[in-house]
PDB file of C-alpha atoms in Angstrom:
ATOM      1  CA  GLN B 489      29.301  -7.374  -8.761  1.00  0.00           C
ATOM      2  CA  LEU B 490      31.321 -10.458  -7.809  1.00  0.00           C
ATOM      3  CA  GLN B 491      33.984 -10.439  -5.175  1.00  0.00           C
ATOM      4  CA  ALA B 492      36.490 -13.439  -5.038  1.00  0.00           C
ATOM      5  CA  SER B 493      38.603 -14.364  -2.223  1.00  0.00           C
ATOM      6  CA  GLY B 494      40.496 -17.311  -0.745  1.00  0.00           C
ATOM      7  CA  GLY B 495      43.502 -17.759  -2.918  1.00  0.00           C
ATOM      8  CA  GLY B 496      46.998 -18.111  -1.570  1.00  0.00           C
ATOM      9  CA  LEU B 497      50.103 -20.185  -1.493  1.00  0.00           C
ATOM     10  CA  VAL B 498      49.795 -23.910  -0.687  1.00  0.00           C
ATOM     11  CA  GLN B 499      51.893 -26.977  -0.821  1.00  0.00           C
ATOM     12  CA  PRO B 500      51.177 -29.816  -3.263  1.00  0.00           C
ATOM     13  CA  GLY B 501      48.528 -32.081  -1.796  1.00  0.00           C
ATOM     14  CA  GLY B 502      47.005 -29.108   0.296  1.00  0.00           C
ATOM     15  CA  SER B 503      43.533 -27.592   0.086  1.00  0.00           C
ATOM     16  CA  LEU B 504      42.056 -24.133  -0.483  1.00  0.00           C
ATOM     17  CA  ARG B 505      38.453 -22.950  -0.573  1.00  0.00           C
ATOM     18  CA  LEU B 506      37.682 -20.034  -2.852  1.00  0.00           C
ATOM     19  CA  SER B 507      34.652 -17.876  -2.183  1.00  0.00           C
ATOM     20  CA  CYS B 508      32.844 -15.449  -4.480  1.00  0.00           C
ATOM     21  CA  ALA B 509      30.177 -13.193  -2.964  1.00  0.00           C
ATOM     22  CA  ALA B 510      27.655 -11.560  -5.167  1.00  0.00           C
ATOM     23  CA  SER B 511      26.186  -8.053  -4.721  1.00  0.00           C
ATOM     24  CA  GLU B 512      23.365  -6.245  -6.523  1.00  0.00           C
ATOM     25  CA  PHE B 513      21.868  -9.457  -8.066  1.00  0.00           C
ATOM     26  CA  THR B 514      20.662 -12.714  -6.714  1.00  0.00           C
ATOM     27  CA  LEU B 515      23.054 -15.490  -7.494  1.00  0.00           C
ATOM     28  CA  GLY B 516      20.410 -18.199  -7.479  1.00  0.00           C
ATOM     29  CA  ASN B 517      19.105 -16.989 -10.846  1.00  0.00           C
ATOM     30  CA  TYR B 518      22.406 -17.424 -12.470  1.00  0.00           C
ATOM     31  CA  ALA B 519      24.520 -20.231 -13.776  1.00  0.00           C
ATOM     32  CA  ILE B 520      27.867 -19.898 -11.952  1.00  0.00           C
ATOM     33  CA  GLY B 521      31.381 -20.917 -12.982  1.00  0.00           C
ATOM     34  CA  TRP B 522      35.021 -20.884 -11.998  1.00  0.00           C
ATOM     35  CA  PHE B 523      37.699 -20.256 -14.601  1.00  0.00           C
ATOM     36  CA  ARG B 524      41.486 -20.563 -14.290  1.00  0.00           C
ATOM     37  CA  GLN B 525      44.200 -18.636 -16.066  1.00  0.00           C
ATOM     38  CA  ALA B 526      47.575 -20.168 -15.771  1.00  0.00           C
ATOM     39  CA  PRO B 527      50.683 -18.034 -16.406  1.00  0.00           C
ATOM     40  CA  GLY B 528      51.049 -17.407 -20.155  1.00  0.00           C
ATOM     41  CA  LYS B 529      47.940 -19.336 -21.024  1.00  0.00           C
ATOM     42  CA  GLU B 530      44.340 -18.725 -21.942  1.00  0.00           C
ATOM     43  CA  ARG B 531      41.559 -18.750 -19.381  1.00  0.00           C
ATOM     44  CA  VAL B 532      39.743 -22.071 -19.250  1.00  0.00           C
ATOM     45  CA  GLY B 533      36.675 -23.337 -17.400  1.00  0.00           C
ATOM     46  CA  VAL B 534      37.279 -25.445 -14.368  1.00  0.00           C
ATOM     47  CA  SER B 535      33.780 -26.024 -13.039  1.00  0.00           C
ATOM     48  CA  CYS B 536      30.162 -24.706 -13.149  1.00  0.00           C
ATOM     49  CA  ILE B 537      26.594 -25.147 -11.943  1.00  0.00           C
ATOM     50  CA  SER B 538      23.533 -24.710 -14.156  1.00  0.00           C
ATOM     51  CA  THR B 539      20.709 -22.402 -13.260  1.00  0.00           C
ATOM     52  CA  SER B 540      17.790 -24.880 -13.924  1.00  0.00           C
ATOM     53  CA  ASP B 541      18.688 -28.016 -12.088  1.00  0.00           C
ATOM     54  CA  ASP B 542      22.065 -27.312 -10.307  1.00  0.00           C
ATOM     55  CA  SER B 543      23.743 -29.857 -12.517  1.00  0.00           C
ATOM     56  CA  THR B 544      27.566 -29.586 -12.348  1.00  0.00           C
ATOM     57  CA  TYR B 545      30.458 -29.822 -14.601  1.00  0.00           C
ATOM     58  CA  TYR B 546      34.098 -30.370 -13.854  1.00  0.00           C
ATOM     59  CA  ALA B 547      37.113 -30.178 -16.225  1.00  0.00           C
ATOM     60  CA  ASP B 548      38.770 -33.605 -16.409  1.00  0.00           C
ATOM     61  CA  SER B 549      41.947 -32.164 -14.799  1.00  0.00           C
ATOM     62  CA  VAL B 550      40.060 -31.380 -11.549  1.00  0.00           C
ATOM     63  CA  LYS B 551      37.475 -34.214 -11.302  1.00  0.00           C
ATOM     64  CA  GLY B 552      37.424 -35.941  -7.906  1.00  0.00           C
ATOM     65  CA  ARG B 553      39.426 -33.074  -6.377  1.00  0.00           C
ATOM     66  CA  PHE B 554      37.460 -29.906  -6.780  1.00  0.00           C
ATOM     67  CA  THR B 555      33.792 -29.325  -5.514  1.00  0.00           C
ATOM     68  CA  ILE B 556      31.693 -26.339  -6.652  1.00  0.00           C
ATOM     69  CA  SER B 557      28.740 -25.135  -4.614  1.00  0.00           C
ATOM     70  CA  ARG B 558      26.565 -22.166  -3.829  1.00  0.00           C
ATOM     71  CA  ASP B 559      24.776 -20.886  -0.753  1.00  0.00           C
ATOM     72  CA  ASN B 560      21.855 -18.898  -2.001  1.00  0.00           C
ATOM     73  CA  GLY B 561      21.107 -17.578   1.553  1.00  0.00           C
ATOM     74  CA  LYS B 562      24.625 -16.033   1.608  1.00  0.00           C
ATOM     75  CA  ASN B 563      24.547 -15.108  -2.164  1.00  0.00           C
ATOM     76  CA  THR B 564      28.029 -16.742  -2.347  1.00  0.00           C
ATOM     77  CA  MET B 565      29.677 -19.419  -4.451  1.00  0.00           C
ATOM     78  CA  TYR B 566      32.517 -21.630  -3.573  1.00  0.00           C
ATOM     79  CA  LEU B 567      35.213 -23.851  -5.034  1.00  0.00           C
ATOM     80  CA  GLN B 568      36.666 -26.474  -2.570  1.00  0.00           C
ATOM     81  CA  MET B 569      40.028 -27.524  -3.931  1.00  0.00           C
ATOM     82  CA  ASN B 570      41.700 -30.585  -2.534  1.00  0.00           C
ATOM     83  CA  SER B 571      44.782 -32.550  -3.448  1.00  0.00           C
ATOM     84  CA  LEU B 572      46.239 -29.495  -5.130  1.00  0.00           C
ATOM     85  CA  LYS B 573      48.889 -30.006  -7.822  1.00  0.00           C
ATOM     86  CA  PRO B 574      51.380 -27.417  -9.133  1.00  0.00           C
ATOM     87  CA  GLU B 575      49.462 -27.363 -12.421  1.00  0.00           C
ATOM     88  CA  ASP B 576      46.516 -25.915 -10.601  1.00  0.00           C
ATOM     89  CA  THR B 577      48.431 -22.680 -10.174  1.00  0.00           C
ATOM     90  CA  GLY B 578      46.804 -19.648 -11.689  1.00  0.00           C
ATOM     91  CA  VAL B 579      44.362 -16.858 -11.327  1.00  0.00           C
ATOM     92  CA  TYR B 580      40.917 -18.070 -10.537  1.00  0.00           C
ATOM     93  CA  TYR B 581      37.925 -16.274 -11.657  1.00  0.00           C
ATOM     94  CA  CYS B 582      34.300 -16.628 -10.729  1.00  0.00           C
ATOM     95  CA  ALA B 583      31.611 -15.758 -13.183  1.00  0.00           C
ATOM     96  CA  ALA B 584      27.823 -15.628 -13.366  1.00  0.00           C
ATOM     97  CA  SER B 585      25.550 -16.114 -16.375  1.00  0.00           C
ATOM     98  CA  TYR B 586      21.868 -15.033 -15.983  1.00  0.00           C
ATOM     99  CA  GLY B 587      19.577 -18.065 -16.664  1.00  0.00           C
ATOM    100  CA  GLY B 588      22.638 -19.782 -18.123  1.00  0.00           C
ATOM    101  CA  THR B 589      23.563 -23.347 -18.792  1.00  0.00           C
ATOM    102  CA  CYS B 590      26.580 -25.468 -17.649  1.00  0.00           C
ATOM    103  CA  PRO B 591      28.919 -25.872 -19.161  1.00  0.00           C
ATOM    104  CA  ALA B 592      29.150 -22.758 -21.334  1.00  0.00           C
ATOM    105  CA  PRO B 593      31.900 -20.731 -22.922  1.00  0.00           C
ATOM    106  CA  SER B 594      33.284 -17.804 -21.087  1.00  0.00           C
ATOM    107  CA  THR B 595      31.572 -15.411 -23.501  1.00  0.00           C
ATOM    108  CA  ARG B 596      28.128 -16.437 -22.093  1.00  0.00           C
ATOM    109  CA  TYR B 597      29.003 -15.140 -18.642  1.00  0.00           C
ATOM    110  CA  ASP B 598      27.643 -11.689 -17.791  1.00  0.00           C
ATOM    111  CA  SER B 599      29.483 -10.843 -14.580  1.00  0.00           C
ATOM    112  CA  TRP B 600      33.104 -11.635 -13.474  1.00  0.00           C
ATOM    113  CA  GLY B 601      35.003 -11.369 -10.213  1.00  0.00           C
ATOM    114  CA  GLN B 602      38.408  -9.810 -10.144  1.00  0.00           C
ATOM    115  CA  GLY B 603      40.417 -13.004  -9.857  1.00  0.00           C
ATOM    116  CA  THR B 604      42.188 -14.551  -6.925  1.00  0.00           C
ATOM    117  CA  LEU B 605      45.746 -16.019  -7.235  1.00  0.00           C
ATOM    118  CA  VAL B 606      46.325 -19.663  -6.349  1.00  0.00           C
ATOM    119  CA  THR B 607      50.022 -20.855  -6.153  1.00  0.00           C
ATOM    120  CA  VAL B 608      50.726 -24.490  -5.512  1.00  0.00           C
ATOM    121  CA  SER B 609      54.376 -24.953  -4.863  1.00  0.00           C
ATOM    122  CA  SER B 610      56.693 -26.584  -2.273  1.00  0.00           C
TER     123      SER B 610
END
């Protein structure tokens, strides 16, 4: 299971850190990803880390502003979001794919968190 947290209301230009704690499996054996679903839109990939070499991917819209990471000791993944913009608003989902690659479509992910809402507004 994955448990996401850290969402909230933030002003444009602000920062948030999302966390996603894994239970019942070892996150280090999985590719991990963050997806965003904006109101009325489909879920899209924001960032991910591969299993094999920890290579990362970022969507063009978040490059230079978001940083994905994981702490295998805590079995937790993170998404640090800086310089937030109103278009970053949405529900953020964490996901894990056993032995997976990055990037990968959402259908390749085995486990999903429940989502945490991020609202960027003044």
